[in-house]
Amino acid sequence: MFINGQWAIPEKKNTFTVLNPATGETIATVPDGGEKETRLAVTAAHDALDTWAAATAYRRSDFLYRAHTLMMDNLEHLAQTMTLEQGKPIKAARNEVKYGADFLLWFAEEAKRVYGRTIPSARSDQRFMVLKQPVGVVGAITPWNYPVSMITRKVAPALAAGCTIVLKPAEATPLCAIEVFKLLEKAGLPAGVANLVTARDPNPVGEVFLTDERVRKLTFTGSTQVGKMLAREAAAQMKRVSLELGGHAPFIVCKDADPVHAAKGLSLLKFLNTGQACISPNRIFVHESMKEPFLKELSSRVFKMKAGPGSEAGVSIGPLVNDTAVEKVDNQVKDAVAKGAKLVTGGFRLMENGLDKGHFYAPTILDNVTPEMLIYREETFGPVAPVISYQDEKELLTMANDTRYGLAAYVYSQNLSKAMLLFEGLNFGIIGINDINPTSAAAPFGGMKESGLGREGAIEGIEEYLETKLGGFSLK
Ligand SMILES: O=CCCCC(=O)O
């Protein structure tokens, strides 16, 4: 843990183990923090707040530039740590570190662009001025699936805005968080400005974030279930919240799409991070006239995918996070098959060639998926592509929007006006049009409906950490 500028271990020297999800082996033990350590971290963040908030935007920006340079200089080490701890293939881990570093760079720049404004008054003897100020101490909880970039996506805008922060990383991936904090320390982080509490049990940490009045904002990426609980509890002290929650992304292949381009896009996107992403496509709506060429291209690509530890050459399918995740995926596949879906490929846990020790599931394509199946309604978070045929383009929008989630959606069409109408009509926060990668530090990321509140990245990302203060000046 890193509290008030010091690397610390908890009082009782409690620790918990970190496992390699590809082999089940223990790779490290880390401090298991709780209520006491979180309280200390909040005190440190609170004590550091006024000085950090009063530092010039240029000073905060310089710090973030240095952190960015250090992250890029240490890219390989961070990527190797990520592959070992989280399991994703090394190439994807390298891309994630670059993506994580982008947030440091973007918010180093945005720190200097926190503008207020003046507003004309109807009274000649009055002036209005709008001032942006940091929200205060932030409690942040980050997930295991993107264990570096989800940290910088929260820490960078918070620090740029002049807030101080306490971070609780996912219990499955504390090593990545520790490595990020080593770099922040090296970049010259003042004591208390950013603090790290590693913990096996998120509850005591979350409890402090929710009940300590000094914490003025909560930012969380994770499940909708936990996000709802945090929003409910945070309301007791009217804390600000940013929530990046679950998704159930439709991926739409229109009758005028290029089916090969769409299948290539889906094969890259669906199986990225072994499907463990909130923006992963979960319902693949394919116009029936496109199904044959689309499935042909998709299955030929999926047949060639190699599963294994992310450090091995040629691997594109890493392990799932744990056994519960494997069971959930398998259960959805079995339910779909029992209700009439056709298994094109996959549909089983991988047990051969030493993979039985990790949490591997075969990349899977299901055809003829229908609304009665669990997979049609529930987020999968695994390597399964459920294909749904449709005929009537008028019904498509209703089908795609028929979910409590609203994070990401994808459309493949070569008809510009149709793509525009779908872009406007889809109730999702992020829409890729013939594009599988609509996310960037420069672009607002976030969902509608039960996918969350607020946006991360872009100019919107720093607003989440700012209060708006109005001054009305009488000249009388
Ligand atoms: O699970 C959500 C991770 C988001 C990854 C991204 O920003 O692309």
Short mmCIF file of C-alpha atoms and ligand atoms in Angstrom, two decimals:
data_model
loop_
_atom_site.label_atom_id
_atom_site.label_comp_id
_atom_site.label_asym_id
_atom_site.label_seq_id
_atom_site.Cartn_x
_atom_site.Cartn_y
_atom_site.Cartn_z
CA MET A 1 0.00 0.00 0.00
CA PHE A 2 1.10 3.55 -0.61
CA ILE A 3 -0.23 5.97 1.97
CA ASN A 4 0.90 9.55 2.51
CA GLY A 5 3.96 9.06 0.33
CA GLN A 6 5.13 5.91 2.17
CA TRP A 7 5.01 2.29 1.17
CA ALA A 8 3.20 0.64 4.06
CA ILE A 9 2.13 -2.75 5.30
CA PRO A 10 -0.98 -3.18 7.44
CA GLU A 11 -0.67 -3.29 11.21
CA LYS A 12 -1.31 -7.01 11.56
CA LYS A 13 0.92 -7.76 8.58
CA ASN A 14 -2.04 -9.35 6.84
CA THR A 15 -1.47 -10.31 3.25
CA PHE A 16 -3.34 -11.98 0.42
CA THR A 17 -2.10 -13.93 -2.55
CA VAL A 18 -2.20 -13.01 -6.21
CA LEU A 19 -2.69 -15.85 -8.70
CA ASN A 20 -1.69 -16.26 -12.33
CA PRO A 21 -5.06 -17.03 -14.01
CA ALA A 22 -3.28 -19.03 -16.74
CA THR A 23 -1.64 -21.50 -14.35
CA GLY A 24 -3.33 -21.09 -10.97
CA GLU A 25 0.12 -20.47 -9.43
CA THR A 26 0.71 -17.94 -6.69
CA ILE A 27 2.81 -15.09 -8.06
CA ALA A 28 2.89 -12.68 -5.13
CA THR A 29 1.53 -11.78 -1.74
CA VAL A 30 0.40 -8.22 -1.12
CA PRO A 31 -0.81 -6.26 1.91
CA ASP A 32 -4.45 -6.77 2.82
CA GLY A 33 -5.73 -3.38 3.89
CA GLY A 34 -8.98 -2.66 5.65
CA GLU A 35 -10.93 0.04 7.41
CA LYS A 36 -7.95 1.41 9.35
CA GLU A 37 -5.63 1.72 6.36
CA THR A 38 -8.37 3.28 4.23
CA ARG A 39 -9.09 5.83 6.94
CA LEU A 40 -5.36 6.69 7.10
CA ALA A 41 -5.29 7.07 3.33
CA VAL A 42 -8.35 9.34 3.37
CA THR A 43 -6.71 11.46 6.09
CA ALA A 44 -3.56 11.74 3.98
CA ALA A 45 -5.60 12.71 0.91
CA HIS A 46 -7.59 15.23 2.92
CA ASP A 47 -4.45 16.79 4.43
CA ALA A 48 -2.86 17.09 0.98
CA LEU A 49 -5.94 18.54 -0.70
CA ASP A 50 -5.60 22.28 -0.13
CA THR A 51 -1.98 22.45 -1.24
CA TRP A 52 -2.56 20.30 -4.34
CA ALA A 53 -5.71 22.21 -5.27
CA ALA A 54 -3.79 25.48 -4.90
CA ALA A 55 -0.83 24.29 -7.00
CA THR A 56 -0.85 25.88 -10.42
CA ALA A 57 -2.42 23.93 -13.25
CA TYR A 58 1.06 24.02 -14.84
CA ARG A 59 2.58 22.24 -11.86
CA ARG A 60 -0.10 19.51 -11.89
CA SER A 61 0.30 19.21 -15.62
CA ASP A 62 4.10 18.84 -15.35
CA PHE A 63 3.64 16.02 -12.89
CA LEU A 64 1.28 14.17 -15.26
CA TYR A 65 3.67 14.69 -18.20
CA ARG A 66 6.47 13.13 -16.15
CA ALA A 67 4.22 10.21 -15.16
CA HIS A 68 3.36 9.70 -18.84
CA THR A 69 7.03 9.61 -19.86
CA LEU A 70 7.81 7.14 -17.09
CA MET A 71 4.91 4.89 -18.05
CA MET A 72 6.08 4.79 -21.67
CA ASP A 73 9.67 4.13 -20.53
CA ASN A 74 8.43 1.23 -18.38
CA LEU A 75 5.93 -0.09 -20.90
CA GLU A 76 7.47 -3.53 -21.22
CA HIS A 77 7.73 -4.14 -17.48
CA LEU A 78 4.12 -3.06 -16.90
CA ALA A 79 2.90 -5.18 -19.80
CA GLN A 80 4.73 -8.26 -18.51
CA THR A 81 3.26 -7.71 -15.05
CA MET A 82 -0.20 -7.42 -16.58
CA THR A 83 0.11 -10.59 -18.62
CA LEU A 84 1.32 -12.52 -15.59
CA GLU A 85 -1.36 -11.22 -13.26
CA GLN A 86 -4.37 -10.66 -15.54
CA GLY A 87 -3.61 -13.13 -18.31
CA LYS A 88 -4.10 -11.08 -21.47
CA PRO A 89 -1.76 -11.73 -24.41
CA ILE A 90 1.41 -9.65 -24.20
CA LYS A 91 0.59 -7.65 -27.34
CA ALA A 92 -2.77 -6.64 -25.87
CA ALA A 93 -1.05 -5.81 -22.57
CA ARG A 94 1.40 -3.51 -24.37
CA ASN A 95 -1.52 -1.80 -26.11
CA GLU A 96 -3.26 -1.35 -22.80
CA VAL A 97 -0.20 0.28 -21.20
CA LYS A 98 -0.05 2.73 -24.12
CA TYR A 99 -3.78 3.41 -23.69
CA GLY A 100 -3.21 3.92 -19.94
CA ALA A 101 -0.33 6.33 -20.61
CA ASP A 102 -2.57 8.27 -23.03
CA PHE A 103 -4.80 9.30 -20.12
CA LEU A 104 -1.80 10.77 -18.28
CA LEU A 105 -0.85 12.74 -21.39
CA TRP A 106 -4.38 13.86 -22.24
CA PHE A 107 -5.07 15.12 -18.73
CA ALA A 108 -1.62 16.74 -18.46
CA GLU A 109 -2.96 18.88 -21.29
CA GLU A 110 -6.50 19.28 -19.97
CA ALA A 111 -5.24 20.41 -16.54
CA LYS A 112 -4.39 23.73 -18.18
CA ARG A 113 -7.81 24.06 -19.82
CA VAL A 114 -10.10 24.16 -16.81
CA TYR A 115 -11.85 27.34 -17.82
CA GLY A 116 -14.49 29.27 -15.93
CA ARG A 117 -16.63 31.91 -17.62
CA THR A 118 -18.33 35.25 -17.15
CA ILE A 119 -22.02 35.68 -17.84
CA PRO A 120 -23.68 39.00 -18.71
CA SER A 121 -26.19 40.08 -16.09
CA ALA A 122 -29.52 41.83 -16.75
CA ARG A 123 -28.40 44.36 -14.14
CA SER A 124 -25.76 46.91 -15.10
CA ASP A 125 -24.40 46.88 -11.55
CA GLN A 126 -23.94 43.13 -11.39
CA ARG A 127 -21.35 40.67 -12.75
CA PHE A 128 -21.55 36.88 -12.84
CA MET A 129 -18.47 34.70 -12.74
CA VAL A 130 -18.35 30.91 -12.93
CA LEU A 131 -15.40 29.22 -11.27
CA LYS A 132 -14.39 25.56 -11.56
CA GLN A 133 -12.89 24.02 -8.43
CA PRO A 134 -11.81 20.49 -7.50
CA VAL A 135 -14.51 18.29 -5.94
CA GLY A 136 -12.19 17.22 -3.10
CA VAL A 137 -11.02 13.81 -1.93
CA VAL A 138 -11.92 11.02 -4.36
CA GLY A 139 -12.41 7.33 -3.56
CA ALA A 140 -11.70 5.19 -6.64
CA ILE A 141 -12.37 1.49 -7.23
CA THR A 142 -10.94 -0.07 -10.39
CA PRO A 143 -11.49 -3.45 -12.13
CA TRP A 144 -9.22 -6.36 -13.02
CA ASN A 145 -9.95 -6.57 -16.75
CA TYR A 146 -8.03 -3.39 -17.67
CA PRO A 147 -5.78 -3.13 -14.62
CA VAL A 148 -3.58 -0.20 -15.74
CA SER A 149 -5.73 1.98 -18.01
CA MET A 150 -8.74 2.04 -15.70
CA ILE A 151 -6.45 3.43 -12.98
CA THR A 152 -4.99 6.24 -15.07
CA ARG A 153 -8.45 7.00 -16.53
CA LYS A 154 -9.49 7.97 -12.97
CA VAL A 155 -6.27 9.14 -11.30
CA ALA A 156 -5.13 11.44 -14.14
CA PRO A 157 -8.29 13.61 -14.41
CA ALA A 158 -8.69 13.71 -10.62
CA LEU A 159 -5.13 14.99 -10.15
CA ALA A 160 -5.38 17.33 -13.14
CA ALA A 161 -8.50 18.90 -11.60
CA GLY A 162 -6.72 19.42 -8.25
CA CYS A 163 -8.42 16.58 -6.37
CA THR A 164 -6.57 14.06 -4.22
CA ILE A 165 -7.40 10.38 -4.40
CA VAL A 166 -7.44 7.02 -2.63
CA LEU A 167 -7.43 4.03 -4.98
CA LYS A 168 -8.57 0.49 -4.24
CA PRO A 169 -7.60 -1.74 -7.19
CA ALA A 170 -9.33 -5.05 -7.92
CA GLU A 171 -8.24 -7.85 -5.60
CA ALA A 172 -7.22 -9.96 -8.62
CA THR A 173 -4.80 -7.36 -10.01
CA PRO A 174 -3.07 -5.35 -7.25
CA LEU A 175 0.40 -5.80 -8.79
CA CYS A 176 -0.37 -3.59 -11.78
CA ALA A 177 -1.65 -0.91 -9.39
CA ILE A 178 1.52 -1.15 -7.29
CA GLU A 179 3.67 -0.74 -10.42
CA VAL A 180 1.63 2.31 -11.52
CA PHE A 181 2.05 3.88 -8.08
CA LYS A 182 5.81 3.27 -8.16
CA LEU A 183 5.87 5.36 -11.33
CA LEU A 184 3.71 8.10 -9.80
CA GLU A 185 6.12 8.23 -6.85
CA LYS A 186 9.08 8.44 -9.21
CA ALA A 187 7.38 11.25 -11.11
CA GLY A 188 7.43 13.32 -7.91
CA LEU A 189 3.96 12.74 -6.44
CA PRO A 190 3.60 14.92 -3.32
CA ALA A 191 2.74 12.94 -0.15
CA GLY A 192 -0.94 12.16 0.22
CA VAL A 193 -2.01 13.32 -3.25
CA ALA A 194 -2.61 9.78 -4.49
CA ASN A 195 -2.84 6.80 -2.13
CA LEU A 196 -3.17 3.10 -2.77
CA VAL A 197 -4.96 0.60 -0.54
CA THR A 198 -4.72 -3.01 -1.69
CA ALA A 199 -7.32 -5.29 -0.11
CA ARG A 200 -8.73 -8.78 -0.56
CA ASP A 201 -12.17 -7.67 0.65
CA PRO A 202 -13.49 -4.51 -1.02
CA ASN A 203 -16.25 -4.01 1.57
CA PRO A 204 -14.37 -2.29 4.44
CA VAL A 205 -12.64 0.01 1.96
CA GLY A 206 -15.92 0.82 0.21
CA GLU A 207 -17.57 1.41 3.57
CA VAL A 208 -15.02 4.12 4.43
CA PHE A 209 -15.40 5.71 0.99
CA LEU A 210 -19.18 5.79 1.50
CA THR A 211 -19.35 6.96 5.10
CA ASP A 212 -16.35 9.24 5.61
CA GLU A 213 -17.59 12.76 4.96
CA ARG A 214 -14.17 13.86 3.78
CA VAL A 215 -14.57 11.70 0.65
CA ARG A 216 -16.61 13.89 -1.69
CA LYS A 217 -16.60 11.74 -4.78
CA LEU A 218 -16.73 8.09 -5.68
CA THR A 219 -15.60 6.69 -9.01
CA PHE A 220 -16.13 3.03 -9.82
CA THR A 221 -15.75 0.69 -12.78
CA GLY A 222 -17.34 -2.72 -12.35
CA SER A 223 -20.68 -4.50 -12.22
CA THR A 224 -24.06 -2.80 -12.44
CA GLN A 225 -25.12 -4.57 -9.25
CA VAL A 226 -22.27 -3.04 -7.20
CA GLY A 227 -22.63 0.31 -9.00
CA LYS A 228 -26.29 0.56 -7.97
CA MET A 229 -25.41 -0.20 -4.36
CA LEU A 230 -22.67 2.47 -4.38
CA ALA A 231 -25.02 5.05 -5.92
CA ARG A 232 -27.68 4.30 -3.29
CA GLU A 233 -25.27 4.53 -0.38
CA ALA A 234 -23.40 7.56 -1.72
CA ALA A 235 -26.71 9.43 -1.79
CA ALA A 236 -26.73 9.46 2.03
CA GLN A 237 -23.99 12.12 1.95
CA MET A 238 -24.85 13.30 -1.57
CA LYS A 239 -21.38 12.37 -2.80
CA ARG A 240 -20.69 12.84 -6.48
CA VAL A 241 -20.48 9.53 -8.38
CA SER A 242 -19.06 8.36 -11.69
CA LEU A 243 -20.02 4.80 -12.55
CA GLU A 244 -18.80 2.74 -15.51
CA LEU A 245 -20.88 -0.43 -15.31
CA GLY A 246 -21.96 -3.43 -17.33
CA GLY A 247 -22.83 -3.55 -21.01
CA HIS A 248 -24.68 -5.76 -23.48
CA ALA A 249 -23.47 -4.35 -26.75
CA PRO A 250 -25.35 -5.04 -29.97
CA PHE A 251 -23.18 -5.55 -33.06
CA ILE A 252 -25.31 -4.92 -36.13
CA VAL A 253 -24.49 -6.19 -39.59
CA CYS A 254 -26.89 -4.51 -42.01
CA LYS A 255 -27.93 -5.98 -45.35
CA ASP A 256 -25.69 -3.46 -47.12
CA ALA A 257 -22.61 -4.17 -44.96
CA ASP A 258 -19.38 -5.68 -46.19
CA PRO A 259 -19.75 -9.07 -44.41
CA VAL A 260 -16.03 -9.87 -44.54
CA HIS A 261 -15.07 -6.53 -43.04
CA ALA A 262 -17.76 -6.95 -40.36
CA ALA A 263 -16.67 -10.52 -39.51
CA LYS A 264 -13.04 -9.46 -39.28
CA GLY A 265 -14.05 -6.60 -36.96
CA LEU A 266 -16.12 -8.89 -34.78
CA SER A 267 -13.40 -11.54 -34.53
CA LEU A 268 -10.94 -8.92 -33.29
CA LEU A 269 -13.33 -7.14 -30.95
CA LYS A 270 -15.36 -9.99 -29.44
CA PHE A 271 -12.35 -12.06 -28.45
CA LEU A 272 -10.20 -9.16 -27.28
CA ASN A 273 -9.32 -9.73 -23.61
CA THR A 274 -11.18 -13.07 -24.02
CA GLY A 275 -14.46 -11.15 -24.15
CA GLN A 276 -13.87 -9.68 -20.71
CA ALA A 277 -14.77 -6.07 -21.49
CA CYS A 278 -17.83 -3.98 -20.78
CA ILE A 279 -17.91 -2.84 -24.41
CA SER A 280 -17.56 -6.37 -25.84
CA PRO A 281 -20.26 -7.26 -28.42
CA ASN A 282 -22.82 -9.53 -26.79
CA ARG A 283 -25.62 -9.75 -29.34
CA ILE A 284 -24.61 -10.05 -32.99
CA PHE A 285 -27.58 -9.03 -35.15
CA VAL A 286 -26.90 -10.16 -38.73
CA HIS A 287 -29.28 -9.52 -41.61
CA GLU A 288 -30.28 -12.95 -42.89
CA SER A 289 -28.95 -12.18 -46.37
CA MET A 290 -25.48 -11.58 -44.89
CA LYS A 291 -25.38 -14.54 -42.53
CA GLU A 292 -23.68 -17.09 -44.71
CA PRO A 293 -20.67 -14.99 -45.82
CA PHE A 294 -20.44 -13.41 -42.36
CA LEU A 295 -20.38 -16.74 -40.49
CA LYS A 296 -17.98 -18.27 -43.02
CA GLU A 297 -15.41 -15.51 -42.48
CA LEU A 298 -15.97 -15.35 -38.72
CA SER A 299 -15.61 -19.08 -38.15
CA SER A 300 -12.51 -19.37 -40.32
CA ARG A 301 -10.90 -16.67 -38.16
CA VAL A 302 -12.08 -18.19 -34.85
CA PHE A 303 -10.86 -21.70 -35.84
CA LYS A 304 -7.33 -20.29 -36.07
CA MET A 305 -7.34 -18.68 -32.60
CA LYS A 306 -4.88 -20.12 -30.12
CA ALA A 307 -5.61 -20.21 -26.38
CA GLY A 308 -2.90 -20.23 -23.75
CA PRO A 309 -0.86 -18.14 -21.33
CA GLY A 310 -0.58 -14.60 -22.67
CA SER A 311 3.22 -14.80 -22.64
CA GLU A 312 3.24 -17.52 -25.35
CA ALA A 313 3.74 -16.52 -28.96
CA GLY A 314 0.64 -16.61 -31.16
CA VAL A 315 -1.84 -16.72 -28.28
CA SER A 316 -4.92 -14.54 -28.71
CA ILE A 317 -7.22 -16.19 -26.14
CA GLY A 318 -6.01 -15.78 -22.58
CA PRO A 319 -7.63 -17.22 -19.46
CA LEU A 320 -10.83 -16.00 -17.85
CA VAL A 321 -10.43 -14.40 -14.45
CA ASN A 322 -11.57 -17.36 -12.34
CA ASP A 323 -13.66 -20.53 -12.24
CA THR A 324 -16.88 -18.67 -11.53
CA ALA A 325 -16.41 -16.79 -14.81
CA VAL A 326 -15.86 -20.07 -16.71
CA GLU A 327 -19.00 -21.55 -15.15
CA LYS A 328 -21.09 -18.50 -16.04
CA VAL A 329 -19.98 -18.64 -19.68
CA ASP A 330 -20.52 -22.39 -19.91
CA ASN A 331 -23.94 -22.09 -18.32
CA GLN A 332 -25.04 -19.47 -20.87
CA VAL A 333 -23.78 -21.63 -23.75
CA LYS A 334 -25.50 -24.80 -22.43
CA ASP A 335 -28.75 -22.89 -21.85
CA ALA A 336 -28.66 -21.52 -25.42
CA VAL A 337 -27.96 -24.94 -26.96
CA ALA A 338 -30.73 -26.55 -24.88
CA LYS A 339 -33.12 -23.89 -26.22
CA GLY A 340 -32.20 -24.48 -29.86
CA ALA A 341 -29.03 -22.48 -30.60
CA LYS A 342 -26.53 -24.08 -32.98
CA LEU A 343 -22.94 -24.43 -31.84
CA VAL A 344 -20.75 -23.41 -34.78
CA THR A 345 -17.52 -23.86 -32.84
CA GLY A 346 -16.31 -24.08 -29.23
CA GLY A 347 -18.73 -24.47 -26.35
CA PHE A 348 -16.43 -26.16 -23.83
CA ARG A 349 -13.80 -25.56 -21.19
CA LEU A 350 -10.25 -26.07 -22.47
CA MET A 351 -8.49 -28.78 -20.48
CA GLU A 352 -5.68 -30.05 -22.69
CA ASN A 353 -2.01 -29.04 -23.03
CA GLY A 354 -1.80 -27.86 -19.42
CA LEU A 355 -4.74 -25.47 -19.78
CA ASP A 356 -6.71 -27.37 -17.11
CA LYS A 357 -4.74 -25.51 -14.41
CA GLY A 358 -5.98 -22.14 -15.65
CA HIS A 359 -9.42 -20.80 -16.48
CA PHE A 360 -9.68 -21.29 -20.22
CA TYR A 361 -12.79 -21.47 -22.39
CA ALA A 362 -12.80 -22.22 -26.11
CA PRO A 363 -13.66 -19.30 -28.40
CA THR A 364 -17.28 -20.01 -29.25
CA ILE A 365 -19.79 -19.05 -31.93
CA LEU A 366 -23.49 -19.70 -31.38
CA ASP A 367 -25.96 -19.35 -34.24
CA ASN A 368 -29.78 -19.09 -34.13
CA VAL A 369 -29.80 -17.31 -30.78
CA THR A 370 -33.27 -16.14 -29.70
CA PRO A 371 -34.71 -13.86 -26.98
CA GLU A 372 -35.65 -16.78 -24.67
CA MET A 373 -31.99 -17.61 -24.08
CA LEU A 374 -30.02 -16.30 -21.09
CA ILE A 375 -27.22 -15.14 -23.37
CA TYR A 376 -29.64 -12.83 -25.19
CA ARG A 377 -30.37 -10.94 -21.95
CA GLU A 378 -27.31 -11.25 -19.73
CA GLU A 379 -23.82 -9.85 -20.12
CA THR A 380 -21.43 -12.75 -20.91
CA PHE A 381 -17.92 -11.43 -20.13
CA GLY A 382 -16.40 -14.33 -22.01
CA PRO A 383 -15.36 -15.54 -25.49
CA VAL A 384 -18.80 -16.30 -26.94
CA ALA A 385 -20.30 -14.68 -30.06
CA PRO A 386 -24.10 -15.20 -30.13
CA VAL A 387 -25.51 -14.62 -33.61
CA ILE A 388 -29.12 -13.53 -34.08
CA SER A 389 -30.63 -13.29 -37.58
CA TYR A 390 -33.04 -10.53 -38.45
CA GLN A 391 -35.11 -9.70 -41.52
CA ASP A 392 -36.94 -6.49 -40.84
CA GLU A 393 -34.74 -3.44 -40.49
CA LYS A 394 -37.63 -1.56 -38.87
CA GLU A 395 -37.59 -3.97 -35.93
CA LEU A 396 -33.82 -3.91 -35.60
CA LEU A 397 -33.61 -0.76 -33.51
CA THR A 398 -36.23 -2.03 -31.07
CA MET A 399 -34.37 -5.34 -30.72
CA ALA A 400 -30.98 -3.69 -30.25
CA ASN A 401 -32.33 -1.22 -27.68
CA ASP A 402 -34.21 -3.96 -25.80
CA THR A 403 -31.78 -4.17 -22.89
CA ARG A 404 -31.38 -2.48 -19.52
CA TYR A 405 -27.80 -1.64 -20.53
CA GLY A 406 -26.64 1.23 -22.73
CA LEU A 407 -22.85 1.28 -22.98
CA ALA A 408 -21.55 0.41 -26.45
CA ALA A 409 -23.05 -0.55 -29.82
CA TYR A 410 -21.54 -1.26 -33.23
CA VAL A 411 -23.02 -0.86 -36.70
CA TYR A 412 -21.71 -2.17 -40.01
CA SER A 413 -23.37 -0.57 -43.02
CA GLN A 414 -22.19 1.00 -46.25
CA ASN A 415 -25.28 3.18 -46.41
CA LEU A 416 -24.43 6.49 -44.79
CA SER A 417 -27.99 7.60 -44.08
CA LYS A 418 -28.88 4.26 -42.50
CA ALA A 419 -25.76 4.34 -40.35
CA MET A 420 -26.59 7.89 -39.27
CA LEU A 421 -30.17 6.94 -38.33
CA LEU A 422 -28.91 3.97 -36.30
CA PHE A 423 -26.29 6.16 -34.64
CA GLU A 424 -29.06 8.55 -33.62
CA GLY A 425 -31.57 5.88 -32.61
CA LEU A 426 -29.40 3.50 -30.59
CA ASN A 427 -29.65 4.18 -26.85
CA PHE A 428 -25.97 3.62 -26.09
CA GLY A 429 -23.19 5.97 -25.01
CA ILE A 430 -20.52 4.78 -27.44
CA ILE A 431 -21.25 3.74 -31.03
CA GLY A 432 -18.74 2.34 -33.48
CA ILE A 433 -19.79 2.78 -37.12
CA ASN A 434 -17.79 0.36 -39.28
CA ASP A 435 -15.29 0.76 -36.46
CA ILE A 436 -14.34 -1.57 -33.64
CA ASN A 437 -12.27 0.86 -31.63
CA PRO A 438 -14.25 3.99 -30.86
CA THR A 439 -12.47 4.49 -27.51
CA SER A 440 -9.59 6.87 -26.82
CA ALA A 441 -8.34 9.13 -24.02
CA ALA A 442 -9.61 12.01 -26.15
CA ALA A 443 -13.17 10.63 -26.46
CA PRO A 444 -15.93 10.50 -23.82
CA PHE A 445 -16.45 6.94 -22.54
CA GLY A 446 -19.58 6.01 -20.61
CA GLY A 447 -23.03 4.55 -20.70
CA MET A 448 -26.72 5.27 -20.58
CA LYS A 449 -29.41 3.45 -18.57
CA GLU A 450 -27.97 0.81 -16.21
CA SER A 451 -24.51 1.08 -17.77
CA GLY A 452 -23.67 3.98 -15.52
CA LEU A 453 -23.37 7.66 -14.84
CA GLY A 454 -20.83 10.16 -16.10
CA ARG A 455 -18.08 9.99 -18.70
CA GLU A 456 -14.37 9.26 -18.56
CA GLY A 457 -11.71 10.62 -20.89
CA ALA A 458 -12.12 13.70 -23.12
CA ILE A 459 -13.09 17.13 -21.81
CA GLU A 460 -16.04 15.49 -20.05
CA GLY A 461 -13.61 13.35 -18.03
CA ILE A 462 -12.16 16.25 -16.06
CA GLU A 463 -15.60 17.83 -15.48
CA GLU A 464 -16.46 14.80 -13.33
CA TYR A 465 -13.86 16.03 -10.81
CA LEU A 466 -14.89 19.69 -10.81
CA GLU A 467 -17.49 21.68 -8.93
CA THR A 468 -19.11 24.67 -10.58
CA LYS A 469 -19.21 27.76 -8.37
CA LEU A 470 -21.17 30.87 -9.27
CA GLY A 471 -20.13 34.33 -8.08
CA GLY A 472 -22.65 37.15 -8.35
CA PHE A 473 -20.84 40.47 -7.77
CA SER A 474 -22.76 43.59 -6.95
CA LEU A 475 -20.96 46.78 -7.96
CA LYS A 476 -23.20 48.97 -5.77
O1 LIG B 1 -14.59 -3.13 -19.23
C1 LIG B 1 -14.38 -1.98 -19.68
C2 LIG B 1 -13.05 -1.64 -20.13
C3 LIG B 1 -13.05 -0.52 -21.12
C4 LIG B 1 -11.93 -0.67 -22.07
C5 LIG B 1 -11.84 0.49 -23.02
O2 LIG B 1 -11.81 1.63 -22.59
O3 LIG B 1 -11.72 0.26 -24.23
#
